[in-house]
PDB file of C-alpha atoms and ligand atoms in Angstrom:
ATOM      1  CA  MET A   1    -251.037 166.722  63.175  1.00  0.00           C
ATOM      2  CA  ALA A   2    -254.818 166.175  65.114  1.00  0.00           C
ATOM      3  CA  ARG A   3    -255.407 163.360  66.551  1.00  0.00           C
ATOM      4  CA  ASN A   4    -258.127 161.776  63.784  1.00  0.00           C
ATOM      5  CA  ALA A   5    -255.445 162.548  61.448  1.00  0.00           C
ATOM      6  CA  ARG A   6    -253.393 161.130  63.058  1.00  0.00           C
ATOM      7  CA  SER A   7    -255.426 157.688  63.938  1.00  0.00           C
ATOM      8  CA  ALA A   8    -256.321 157.602  60.160  1.00  0.00           C
ATOM      9  CA  ALA A   9    -252.625 157.788  59.206  1.00  0.00           C
ATOM     10  CA  GLN A  10    -251.604 155.016  60.930  1.00  0.00           C
ATOM     11  CA  GLY A  11    -251.348 151.775  59.116  1.00  0.00           C
ATOM     12  CA  CYS A  12    -251.169 153.879  55.751  1.00  0.00           C
ATOM     13  CA  ILE A  13    -248.940 152.739  53.684  1.00  0.00           C
ATOM     14  CA  PHE A  14    -248.650 156.351  51.606  1.00  0.00           C
ATOM     15  CA  CYS A  15    -247.870 157.961  55.128  1.00  0.00           C
ATOM     16  CA  ALA A  16    -244.700 155.090  55.188  1.00  0.00           C
ATOM     17  CA  ILE A  17    -243.401 155.584  51.975  1.00  0.00           C
ATOM     18  CA  ALA A  18    -243.813 159.909  52.728  1.00  0.00           C
ATOM     19  CA  VAL A  19    -241.321 159.571  55.548  1.00  0.00           C
ATOM     20  CA  ARG A  20    -239.211 156.706  54.286  1.00  0.00           C
ATOM     21  CA  GLN A  21    -240.165 153.891  56.462  1.00  0.00           C
ATOM     22  CA  ALA A  22    -241.255 151.838  53.179  1.00  0.00           C
ATOM     23  CA  GLU A  23    -239.973 151.182  50.179  1.00  0.00           C
ATOM     24  CA  ALA A  24    -240.483 152.754  47.389  1.00  0.00           C
ATOM     25  CA  SER A  25    -238.829 154.084  43.801  1.00  0.00           C
ATOM     26  CA  VAL A  26    -239.293 157.518  44.292  1.00  0.00           C
ATOM     27  CA  VAL A  27    -238.483 159.743  41.490  1.00  0.00           C
ATOM     28  CA  HIS A  28    -238.906 163.510  43.293  1.00  0.00           C
ATOM     29  CA  GLU A  29    -239.902 164.897  46.298  1.00  0.00           C
ATOM     30  CA  ASP A  30    -239.634 168.255  48.043  1.00  0.00           C
ATOM     31  CA  GLU A  31    -241.364 168.938  51.403  1.00  0.00           C
ATOM     32  CA  THR A  32    -245.256 169.258  50.284  1.00  0.00           C
ATOM     33  CA  ILE A  33    -245.428 165.879  47.827  1.00  0.00           C
ATOM     34  CA  VAL A  34    -244.088 162.637  47.108  1.00  0.00           C
ATOM     35  CA  VAL A  35    -243.433 161.147  43.329  1.00  0.00           C
ATOM     36  CA  PHE A  36    -242.869 157.695  43.379  1.00  0.00           C
ATOM     37  CA  MET A  37    -243.539 154.831  41.288  1.00  0.00           C
ATOM     38  CA  ASP A  38    -246.769 152.448  41.065  1.00  0.00           C
ATOM     39  CA  LEU A  39    -245.987 148.662  42.293  1.00  0.00           C
ATOM     40  CA  ASN A  40    -248.296 147.229  39.968  1.00  0.00           C
ATOM     41  CA  PRO A  41    -248.531 149.940  36.900  1.00  0.00           C
ATOM     42  CA  VAL A  42    -250.970 150.171  33.966  1.00  0.00           C
ATOM     43  CA  THR A  43    -247.878 150.739  32.001  1.00  0.00           C
ATOM     44  CA  PRO A  44    -244.212 151.417  32.564  1.00  0.00           C
ATOM     45  CA  GLY A  45    -243.675 154.737  33.707  1.00  0.00           C
ATOM     46  CA  HIS A  46    -246.701 155.245  36.210  1.00  0.00           C
ATOM     47  CA  LEU A  47    -245.991 157.698  38.779  1.00  0.00           C
ATOM     48  CA  LEU A  48    -248.150 158.853  42.028  1.00  0.00           C
ATOM     49  CA  VAL A  49    -247.949 162.022  42.858  1.00  0.00           C
ATOM     50  CA  VAL A  50    -249.007 161.756  46.719  1.00  0.00           C
ATOM     51  CA  PRO A  51    -249.251 164.543  49.497  1.00  0.00           C
ATOM     52  CA  ARG A  52    -246.995 163.278  52.184  1.00  0.00           C
ATOM     53  CA  LYS A  53    -249.814 165.517  54.816  1.00  0.00           C
ATOM     54  CA  HIS A  54    -252.357 162.249  55.371  1.00  0.00           C
ATOM     55  CA  ALA A  55    -255.320 163.386  53.486  1.00  0.00           C
ATOM     56  CA  VAL A  56    -258.045 160.823  51.862  1.00  0.00           C
ATOM     57  CA  GLY A  57    -259.804 162.197  49.344  1.00  0.00           C
ATOM     58  CA  LEU A  58    -260.670 165.626  47.610  1.00  0.00           C
ATOM     59  CA  GLU A  59    -263.151 167.164  50.689  1.00  0.00           C
ATOM     60  CA  ASP A  60    -260.406 166.907  53.487  1.00  0.00           C
ATOM     61  CA  LEU A  61    -257.226 167.443  51.076  1.00  0.00           C
ATOM     62  CA  ASP A  62    -256.298 171.192  51.535  1.00  0.00           C
ATOM     63  CA  ARG A  63    -256.378 173.943  48.212  1.00  0.00           C
ATOM     64  CA  VAL A  64    -252.698 175.383  48.539  1.00  0.00           C
ATOM     65  CA  THR A  65    -251.342 171.073  48.626  1.00  0.00           C
ATOM     66  CA  SER A  66    -254.393 169.889  46.149  1.00  0.00           C
ATOM     67  CA  ALA A  67    -252.194 173.043  43.951  1.00  0.00           C
ATOM     68  CA  HIS A  68    -249.454 171.637  44.304  1.00  0.00           C
ATOM     69  CA  VAL A  69    -250.197 167.876  43.903  1.00  0.00           C
ATOM     70  CA  TRP A  70    -251.835 168.832  40.182  1.00  0.00           C
ATOM     71  CA  SER A  71    -248.579 171.410  38.942  1.00  0.00           C
ATOM     72  CA  VAL A  72    -246.119 168.027  40.479  1.00  0.00           C
ATOM     73  CA  GLY A  73    -248.610 165.936  38.301  1.00  0.00           C
ATOM     74  CA  HIS A  74    -248.036 168.389  34.961  1.00  0.00           C
ATOM     75  CA  ASP A  75    -244.493 168.621  35.931  1.00  0.00           C
ATOM     76  CA  MET A  76    -244.228 164.721  35.675  1.00  0.00           C
ATOM     77  CA  ALA A  77    -246.083 164.073  32.738  1.00  0.00           C
ATOM     78  CA  GLN A  78    -243.834 166.676  30.835  1.00  0.00           C
ATOM     79  CA  ALA A  79    -240.476 164.938  32.106  1.00  0.00           C
ATOM     80  CA  LEU A  80    -242.210 161.752  31.425  1.00  0.00           C
ATOM     81  CA  ARG A  81    -242.922 163.027  27.785  1.00  0.00           C
ATOM     82  CA  ARG A  82    -239.310 164.362  27.568  1.00  0.00           C
ATOM     83  CA  SER A  83    -237.783 161.176  29.417  1.00  0.00           C
ATOM     84  CA  ARG A  84    -236.092 158.542  26.898  1.00  0.00           C
ATOM     85  CA  MET A  85    -239.485 155.924  28.082  1.00  0.00           C
ATOM     86  CA  GLY A  86    -240.992 156.646  24.606  1.00  0.00           C
ATOM     87  CA  CYS A  87    -243.983 157.815  25.542  1.00  0.00           C
ATOM     88  CA  GLU A  88    -246.463 159.074  23.520  1.00  0.00           C
ATOM     89  CA  GLY A  89    -249.392 159.932  25.670  1.00  0.00           C
ATOM     90  CA  ILE A  90    -250.060 160.840  29.091  1.00  0.00           C
ATOM     91  CA  ASN A  91    -253.581 160.160  30.905  1.00  0.00           C
ATOM     92  CA  VAL A  92    -253.869 161.649  34.675  1.00  0.00           C
ATOM     93  CA  LEU A  93    -256.181 160.124  36.456  1.00  0.00           C
ATOM     94  CA  LEU A  94    -257.269 160.649  40.195  1.00  0.00           C
ATOM     95  CA  CYS A  95    -259.921 158.509  41.641  1.00  0.00           C
ATOM     96  CA  ASP A  96    -261.545 159.720  44.473  1.00  0.00           C
ATOM     97  CA  GLY A  97    -264.199 157.835  46.533  1.00  0.00           C
ATOM     98  CA  GLU A  98    -264.724 153.587  46.708  1.00  0.00           C
ATOM     99  CA  ALA A  99    -267.300 154.192  43.749  1.00  0.00           C
ATOM    100  CA  ALA A 100    -264.473 155.501  41.424  1.00  0.00           C
ATOM    101  CA  PHE A 101    -262.226 152.638  42.459  1.00  0.00           C
ATOM    102  CA  GLN A 102    -260.063 154.328  45.098  1.00  0.00           C
ATOM    103  CA  THR A 103    -257.912 151.786  46.460  1.00  0.00           C
ATOM    104  CA  VAL A 104    -255.546 152.722  49.220  1.00  0.00           C
ATOM    105  CA  PHE A 105    -257.341 155.853  51.174  1.00  0.00           C
ATOM    106  CA  HIS A 106    -254.555 158.219  50.732  1.00  0.00           C
ATOM    107  CA  PHE A 107    -254.534 161.379  48.158  1.00  0.00           C
ATOM    108  CA  HIS A 108    -252.715 160.185  45.228  1.00  0.00           C
ATOM    109  CA  LEU A 109    -252.345 162.038  41.648  1.00  0.00           C
ATOM    110  CA  HIS A 110    -251.885 158.950  38.731  1.00  0.00           C
ATOM    111  CA  VAL A 111    -249.469 160.221  36.136  1.00  0.00           C
ATOM    112  CA  ILE A 112    -249.573 157.367  33.557  1.00  0.00           C
ATOM    113  CA  PRO A 113    -247.465 157.654  30.407  1.00  0.00           C
ATOM    114  CA  ARG A 114    -249.137 155.860  27.220  1.00  0.00           C
ATOM    115  CA  TYR A 115    -247.250 153.956  23.896  1.00  0.00           C
ATOM    116  CA  ALA A 116    -249.520 153.141  21.019  1.00  0.00           C
ATOM    117  CA  GLY A 117    -250.775 149.298  20.923  1.00  0.00           C
ATOM    118  CA  ASP A 118    -249.791 149.338  24.924  1.00  0.00           C
ATOM    119  CA  GLY A 119    -253.610 147.619  25.709  1.00  0.00           C
ATOM    120  CA  TRP A 120    -254.738 149.821  28.852  1.00  0.00           C
ATOM    121  CA  THR A 121    -258.093 150.439  28.384  1.00  0.00           C
ATOM    122  CA  VAL A 122    -260.927 151.851  30.232  1.00  0.00           C
ATOM    123  CA  LYS A 123    -263.987 150.864  29.140  1.00  0.00           C
ATOM    124  CA  ALA A 124    -267.206 152.849  29.254  1.00  0.00           C
ATOM    125  CA  LYS A 125    -270.424 153.060  27.219  1.00  0.00           C
ATOM    126  CA  SER A 126    -271.747 156.663  26.781  1.00  0.00           C
ATOM    127  CA  LEU A 127    -274.713 157.609  28.414  1.00  0.00           C
ATOM    128  CA  LYS A 128    -277.658 158.883  26.075  1.00  0.00           C
ATOM    129  CA  ARG A 129    -278.563 162.308  27.907  1.00  0.00           C
ATOM    130  CA  GLU A 130    -281.797 163.890  26.754  1.00  0.00           C
ATOM    131  CA  ARG A 131    -281.333 168.487  27.469  1.00  0.00           C
ATOM    132  CA  SER A 132    -283.471 168.801  30.146  1.00  0.00           C
ATOM    133  CA  LEU A 133    -281.528 166.071  32.075  1.00  0.00           C
ATOM    134  CA  LEU A 134    -278.092 167.874  31.059  1.00  0.00           C
ATOM    135  CA  ASP A 135    -279.736 171.204  31.870  1.00  0.00           C
ATOM    136  CA  SER A 136    -281.129 170.069  35.511  1.00  0.00           C
ATOM    137  CA  ASP A 137    -277.980 168.813  35.857  1.00  0.00           C
ATOM    138  CA  ALA A 138    -275.958 171.618  34.922  1.00  0.00           C
ATOM    139  CA  GLN A 139    -278.092 173.410  37.685  1.00  0.00           C
ATOM    140  CA  ALA A 140    -277.669 171.277  40.080  1.00  0.00           C
ATOM    141  CA  ILE A 141    -273.597 171.765  40.566  1.00  0.00           C
ATOM    142  CA  LYS A 142    -274.386 174.887  39.665  1.00  0.00           C
ATOM    143  CA  ASP A 143    -276.132 175.603  43.382  1.00  0.00           C
ATOM    144  CA  ALA A 144    -272.990 173.472  44.977  1.00  0.00           C
ATOM    145  CA  ILE A 145    -270.995 175.734  43.734  1.00  0.00           C
ATOM    146  CA  ALA A 146    -272.947 178.979  44.821  1.00  0.00           C
ATOM    147  CA  SER A 147    -273.554 177.293  48.545  1.00  0.00           C
ATOM    148  CA  THR A 148    -269.524 176.901  48.162  1.00  0.00           C
ATOM    149  CA  ASP A 149    -268.858 180.161  47.672  1.00  0.00           C
TER     150      ASP A 149
HETATM  151  P1  LIG B 201    -255.902 154.099  43.474  1.00  0.00           P
HETATM  152  O1  LIG B 201    -257.179 152.784  42.722  1.00  0.00           O
HETATM  153  O2  LIG B 201    -256.399 155.292  42.674  1.00  0.00           O
HETATM  154  O3  LIG B 201    -256.634 153.631  44.854  1.00  0.00           O
HETATM  155  O4  LIG B 201    -254.593 153.207  42.681  1.00  0.00           O
HETATM  156  C1  LIG B 201    -253.772 153.096  44.272  1.00  0.00           C
HETATM  157  C2  LIG B 201    -252.620 152.248  43.566  1.00  0.00           C
HETATM  158  O5  LIG B 201    -251.730 152.773  44.502  1.00  0.00           O
HETATM  159  C3  LIG B 201    -252.491 151.519  42.442  1.00  0.00           C
HETATM  160  O6  LIG B 201    -252.285 151.765  41.674  1.00  0.00           O
HETATM  161  C4  LIG B 201    -251.365 150.475  43.564  1.00  0.00           C
HETATM  162  O7  LIG B 201    -250.975 149.979  42.672  1.00  0.00           O
HETATM  163  C5  LIG B 201    -250.678 151.677  44.027  1.00  0.00           C
HETATM  164  N1  LIG B 201    -249.659 151.072  45.403  1.00  0.00           N
HETATM  165  C6  LIG B 201    -250.272 150.100  46.628  1.00  0.00           C
HETATM  166  N2  LIG B 201    -249.083 149.684  47.299  1.00  0.00           N
HETATM  167  C7  LIG B 201    -248.564 151.257  46.789  1.00  0.00           C
HETATM  168  C8  LIG B 201    -246.770 150.717  46.881  1.00  0.00           C
HETATM  169  N3  LIG B 201    -246.536 149.993  48.236  1.00  0.00           N
HETATM  170  N4  LIG B 201    -246.663 151.160  46.227  1.00  0.00           N
HETATM  171  C9  LIG B 201    -246.224 151.737  45.084  1.00  0.00           C
HETATM  172  N5  LIG B 201    -247.216 152.143  44.846  1.00  0.00           N
HETATM  173  C10 LIG B 201    -248.380 151.489  45.457  1.00  0.00           C
HETATM  174 ZN1  LIG B 202    -251.635 158.293  54.398  1.00  0.00          ZN
END
């Protein structure tokens, strides 16, 4: 591990869980990821899919690891659906950055089972955005895609 990554990982609770130095209720693991129960679930069965390698967010998570995290998230969603927990729906959530409510700065994907009337809500007020602004937003993103090709 590079020196920066090593110092970033010091004191990281998810790094500690990945090497089993901190307690967790592990559901699934392989050489790249570990999946465990969220300590403060928003609904029963709330899981976190966590790469073993320390990365803070999307910008520093390598593509191969990212693809595996999302693929395991899909598997976990199916497992929740098929489990005896009575899961009726799934939300998959990624909080990338403080503005997006990230509180643990080691990349993780939330897989959240939903039950009718479970009370978990995401409060959002949709914007009315006129076509010219939608088009300029689209262009800004297209420019970014072109510059990362
Ligand atoms: P986020 O807001 O996406 O950064 O969410 C971090 C999540 O990690 C929260 O849902 C916490 O409940 C969860 N969490 C924090 N510490 C632990 C821990 N030691 N074991 C399991 N989950 C944790
Ligand atoms: Zn970490």
